Short mmCIF file of C-alpha atoms in Angstrom, two decimals:
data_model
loop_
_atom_site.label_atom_id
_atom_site.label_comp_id
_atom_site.label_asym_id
_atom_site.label_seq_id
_atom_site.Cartn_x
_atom_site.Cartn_y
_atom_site.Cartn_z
CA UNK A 1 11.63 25.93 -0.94
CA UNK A 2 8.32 26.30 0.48
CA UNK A 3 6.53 23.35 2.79
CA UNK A 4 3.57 22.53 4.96
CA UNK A 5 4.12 21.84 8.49
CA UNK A 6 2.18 18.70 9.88
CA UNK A 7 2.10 19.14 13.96
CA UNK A 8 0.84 15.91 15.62
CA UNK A 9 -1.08 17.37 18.31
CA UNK A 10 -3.52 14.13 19.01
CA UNK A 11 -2.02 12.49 21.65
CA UNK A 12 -3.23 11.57 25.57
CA UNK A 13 0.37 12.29 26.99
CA UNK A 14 -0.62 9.74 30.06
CA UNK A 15 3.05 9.62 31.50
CA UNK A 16 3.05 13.63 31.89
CA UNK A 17 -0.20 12.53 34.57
CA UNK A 18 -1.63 16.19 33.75
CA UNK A 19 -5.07 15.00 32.82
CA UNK A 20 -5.25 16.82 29.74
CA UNK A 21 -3.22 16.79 26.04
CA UNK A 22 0.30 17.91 27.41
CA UNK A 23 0.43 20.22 24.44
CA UNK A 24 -1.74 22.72 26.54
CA UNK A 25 0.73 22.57 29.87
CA UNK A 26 1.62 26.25 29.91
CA UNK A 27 5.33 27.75 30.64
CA UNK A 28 5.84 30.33 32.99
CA UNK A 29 5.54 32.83 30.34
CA UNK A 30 1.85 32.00 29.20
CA UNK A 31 2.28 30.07 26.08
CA UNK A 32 1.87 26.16 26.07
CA UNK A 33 3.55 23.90 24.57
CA UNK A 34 1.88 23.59 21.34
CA UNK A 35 2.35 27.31 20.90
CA UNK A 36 5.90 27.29 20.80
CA UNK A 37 6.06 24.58 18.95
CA UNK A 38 3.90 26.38 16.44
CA UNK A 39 5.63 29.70 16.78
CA UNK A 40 9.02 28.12 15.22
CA UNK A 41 7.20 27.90 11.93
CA UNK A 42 4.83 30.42 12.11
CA UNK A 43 8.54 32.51 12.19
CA UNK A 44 9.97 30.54 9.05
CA UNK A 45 9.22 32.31 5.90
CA UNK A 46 8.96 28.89 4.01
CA UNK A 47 6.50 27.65 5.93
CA UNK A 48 2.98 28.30 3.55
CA UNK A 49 0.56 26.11 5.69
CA UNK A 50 0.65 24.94 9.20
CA UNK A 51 -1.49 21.61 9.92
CA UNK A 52 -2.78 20.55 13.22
CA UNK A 53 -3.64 17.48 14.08
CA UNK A 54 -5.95 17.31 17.08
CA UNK A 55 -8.55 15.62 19.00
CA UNK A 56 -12.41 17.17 18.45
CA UNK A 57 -12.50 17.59 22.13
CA UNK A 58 -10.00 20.01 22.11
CA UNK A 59 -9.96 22.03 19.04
CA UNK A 60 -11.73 24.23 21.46
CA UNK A 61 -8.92 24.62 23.45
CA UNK A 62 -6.46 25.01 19.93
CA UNK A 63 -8.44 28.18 18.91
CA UNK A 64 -9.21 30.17 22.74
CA UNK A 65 -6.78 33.29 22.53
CA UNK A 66 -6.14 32.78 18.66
CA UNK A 67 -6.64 34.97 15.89
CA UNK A 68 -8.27 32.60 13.03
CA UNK A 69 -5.74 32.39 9.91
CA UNK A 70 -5.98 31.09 6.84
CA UNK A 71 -2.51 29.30 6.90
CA UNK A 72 -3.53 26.73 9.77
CA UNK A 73 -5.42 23.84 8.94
CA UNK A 74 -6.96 22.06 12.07
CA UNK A 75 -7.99 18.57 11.38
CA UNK A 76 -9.21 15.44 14.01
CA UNK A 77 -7.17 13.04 14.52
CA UNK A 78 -7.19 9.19 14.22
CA UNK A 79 -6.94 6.03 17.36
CA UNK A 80 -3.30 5.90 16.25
CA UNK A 81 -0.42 8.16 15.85
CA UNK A 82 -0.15 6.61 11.81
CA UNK A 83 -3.70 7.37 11.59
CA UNK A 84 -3.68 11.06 12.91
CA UNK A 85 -0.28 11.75 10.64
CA UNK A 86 -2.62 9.82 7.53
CA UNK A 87 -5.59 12.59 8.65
CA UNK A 88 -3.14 15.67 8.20
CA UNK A 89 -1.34 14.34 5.00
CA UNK A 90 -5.24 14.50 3.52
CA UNK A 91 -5.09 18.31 4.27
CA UNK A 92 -1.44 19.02 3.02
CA UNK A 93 -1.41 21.65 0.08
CA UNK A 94 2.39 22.04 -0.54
CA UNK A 95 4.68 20.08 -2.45
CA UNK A 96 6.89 19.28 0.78
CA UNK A 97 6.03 18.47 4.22
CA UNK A 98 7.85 18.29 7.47
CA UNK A 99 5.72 16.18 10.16
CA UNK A 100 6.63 17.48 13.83
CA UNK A 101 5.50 16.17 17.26
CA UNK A 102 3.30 18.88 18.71
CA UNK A 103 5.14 18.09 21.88
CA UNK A 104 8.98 19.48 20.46
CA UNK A 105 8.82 22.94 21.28
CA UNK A 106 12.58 23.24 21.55
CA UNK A 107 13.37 22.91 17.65
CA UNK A 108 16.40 25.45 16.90
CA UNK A 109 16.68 27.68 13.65
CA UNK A 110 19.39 25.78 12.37
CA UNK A 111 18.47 22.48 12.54
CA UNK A 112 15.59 23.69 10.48
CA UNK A 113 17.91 25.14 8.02
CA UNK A 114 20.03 22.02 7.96
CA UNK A 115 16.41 19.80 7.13
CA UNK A 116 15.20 22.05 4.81
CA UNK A 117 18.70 22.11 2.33
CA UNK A 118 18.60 18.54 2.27
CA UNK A 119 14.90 18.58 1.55
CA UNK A 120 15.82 20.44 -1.44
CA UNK A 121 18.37 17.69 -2.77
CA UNK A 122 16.53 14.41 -1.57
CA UNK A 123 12.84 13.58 -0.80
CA UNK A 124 13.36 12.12 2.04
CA UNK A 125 15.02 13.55 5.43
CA UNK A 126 14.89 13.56 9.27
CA UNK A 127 16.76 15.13 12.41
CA UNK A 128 18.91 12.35 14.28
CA UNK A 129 21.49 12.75 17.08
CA UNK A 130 24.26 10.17 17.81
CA UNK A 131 23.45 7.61 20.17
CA UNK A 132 25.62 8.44 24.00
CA UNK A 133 24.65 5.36 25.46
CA UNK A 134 25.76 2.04 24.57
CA UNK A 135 22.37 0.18 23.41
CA UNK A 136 22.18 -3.62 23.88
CA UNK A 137 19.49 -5.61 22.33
CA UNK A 138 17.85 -8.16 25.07
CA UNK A 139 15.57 -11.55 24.52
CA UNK A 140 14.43 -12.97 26.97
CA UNK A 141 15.98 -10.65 29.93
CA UNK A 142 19.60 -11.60 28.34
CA UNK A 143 21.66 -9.27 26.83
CA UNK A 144 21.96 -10.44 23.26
CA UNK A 145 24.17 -8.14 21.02
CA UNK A 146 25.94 -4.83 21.42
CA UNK A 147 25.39 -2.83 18.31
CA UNK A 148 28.46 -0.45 17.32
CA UNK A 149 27.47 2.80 19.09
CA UNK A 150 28.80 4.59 16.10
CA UNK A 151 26.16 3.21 13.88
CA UNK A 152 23.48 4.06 15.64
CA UNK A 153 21.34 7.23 15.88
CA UNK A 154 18.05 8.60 17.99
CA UNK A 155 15.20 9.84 15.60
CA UNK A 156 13.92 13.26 16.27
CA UNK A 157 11.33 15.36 14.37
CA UNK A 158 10.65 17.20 12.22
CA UNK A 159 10.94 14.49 9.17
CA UNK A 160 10.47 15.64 6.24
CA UNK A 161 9.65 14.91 2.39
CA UNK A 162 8.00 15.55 -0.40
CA UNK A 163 4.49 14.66 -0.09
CA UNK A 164 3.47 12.52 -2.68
CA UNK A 165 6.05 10.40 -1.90
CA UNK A 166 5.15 10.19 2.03
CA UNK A 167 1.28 10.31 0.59
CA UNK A 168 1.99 6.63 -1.26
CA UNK A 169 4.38 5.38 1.41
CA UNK A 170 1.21 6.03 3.75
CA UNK A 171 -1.55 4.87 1.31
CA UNK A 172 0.25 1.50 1.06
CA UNK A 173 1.11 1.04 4.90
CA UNK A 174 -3.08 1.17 5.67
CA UNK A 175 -3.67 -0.64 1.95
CA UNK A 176 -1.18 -3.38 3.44
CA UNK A 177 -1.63 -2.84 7.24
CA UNK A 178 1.95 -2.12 7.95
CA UNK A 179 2.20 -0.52 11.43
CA UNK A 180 5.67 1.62 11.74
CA UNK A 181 7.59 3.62 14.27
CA UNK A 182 7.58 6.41 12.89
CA UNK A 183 7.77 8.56 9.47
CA UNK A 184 10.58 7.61 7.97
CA UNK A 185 10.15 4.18 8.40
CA UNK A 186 6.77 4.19 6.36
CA UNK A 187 9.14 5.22 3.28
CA UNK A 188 11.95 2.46 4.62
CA UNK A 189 9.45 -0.34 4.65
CA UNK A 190 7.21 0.81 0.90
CA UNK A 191 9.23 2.48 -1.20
CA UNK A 192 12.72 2.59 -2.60
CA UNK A 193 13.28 5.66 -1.51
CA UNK A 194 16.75 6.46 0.65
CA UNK A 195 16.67 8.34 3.94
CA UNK A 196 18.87 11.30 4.96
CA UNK A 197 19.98 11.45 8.45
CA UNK A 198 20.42 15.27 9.08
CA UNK A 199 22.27 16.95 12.42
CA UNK A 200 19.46 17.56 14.95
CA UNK A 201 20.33 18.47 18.16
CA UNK A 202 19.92 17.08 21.79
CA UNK A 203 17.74 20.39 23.28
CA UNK A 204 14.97 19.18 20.90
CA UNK A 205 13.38 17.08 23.26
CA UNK A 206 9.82 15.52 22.90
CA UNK A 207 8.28 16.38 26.59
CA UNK A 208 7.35 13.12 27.35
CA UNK A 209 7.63 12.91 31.61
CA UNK A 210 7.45 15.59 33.66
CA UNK A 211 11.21 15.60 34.43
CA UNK A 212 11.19 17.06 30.69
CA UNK A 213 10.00 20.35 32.12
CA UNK A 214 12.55 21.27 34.23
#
């Protein structure tokens, strides 16, 4: 089964305080972050397209020490996360498409594997862990429920899906103005499509704070 990949690359990353996209903080072994993220697909022989999602200011910054191919797409992204992940659908030339955070660089082999078989039997999938904390719901600075831990999972990227179906999910959110969470929620909320939840695994972090990279 061959697929794009859709790498959100767009964001500020404010709470890393870098002063820059935190997809360019570089590792002690000279790649950045959005490097490796881009590495685990550029190694996956399904993979037929790679789609980045950036802002023009630093498309620049995308390219320096890159060899130009003509599997990776670079396109600008939007004032919104929904918007950029609308921008990169546009570009998508596969039949399936797994949208990643440009800041996961930690995605293992096999959870790929995992998304990608039930890609192939559903057309609609993510990466979740089990929730290890109890979660309680609050209003109004009082604890209102206690959902049953067991239920409850923690989205992770990639999602993935076959893209006309994610293309008319997104279509109707900005048709209808529908502002979501994330992915999988756009097909939740406008279509009648089911979800599969799919094994991730807790090393595939989003870097978020700085406490991420150590």
């Amino acid at each position: 089964m061959e697929y794009s990949a859709l790498i959100v690359a767009a964001g500020q990353g404010r709470r890393m305080n870098l002063g820059y996209n935190k997809v360019f903080y570089t590792f002690a072994d000279g790649k950045n972050v959005l490097e490796k993220t881009m590495s685990i697909f550029e190694a996956d022989l399904r993979c037929r397209q790679i789609v980045i999602v950036t802002q023009r200011e630093d498309y620049v910054r995308c390219m320096r020490n890159r060899t130009q191919r003509g599997n990776v797409v670079f396109v600008e992204g939007g004032a919104t996360r929904q918007e950029s992940v609308f921008n990169g659908l546009m570009a998508v030339s596969e039949d399936y498409v797994l949208i990643h955070d440009g800041a996961r660089p930690f995605l293992e082999q096999a959870c790929l594997d995992r998304l990608c078989q039930c890609l192939s039997e559903h057309d609609a999938c993510l990466l979740t862990v089990p929730c290890k904390d109890t979660i309680k719901v609050i209003e109004e600075g009082r604890i209102k429920e206690t959902p049953n831990r067991s239920q409850l999972v923690q989205a992770q990227t990639p999602q993935a899906f076959k893209t006309s179906l994610i293309l008319r999910a997104y279509r109707k959110a900005r048709q209808e103005k529908v502002q979501a969470t994330d992915d999988a929620q756009v097909v939740e909320l406008l279509t009648g499509e089911a979800v599969y939840a799919v094994l991730g695994s807790y090393k595939n972090i989003k870097i978020t704070t700085q406490e991420d990279l150590r």
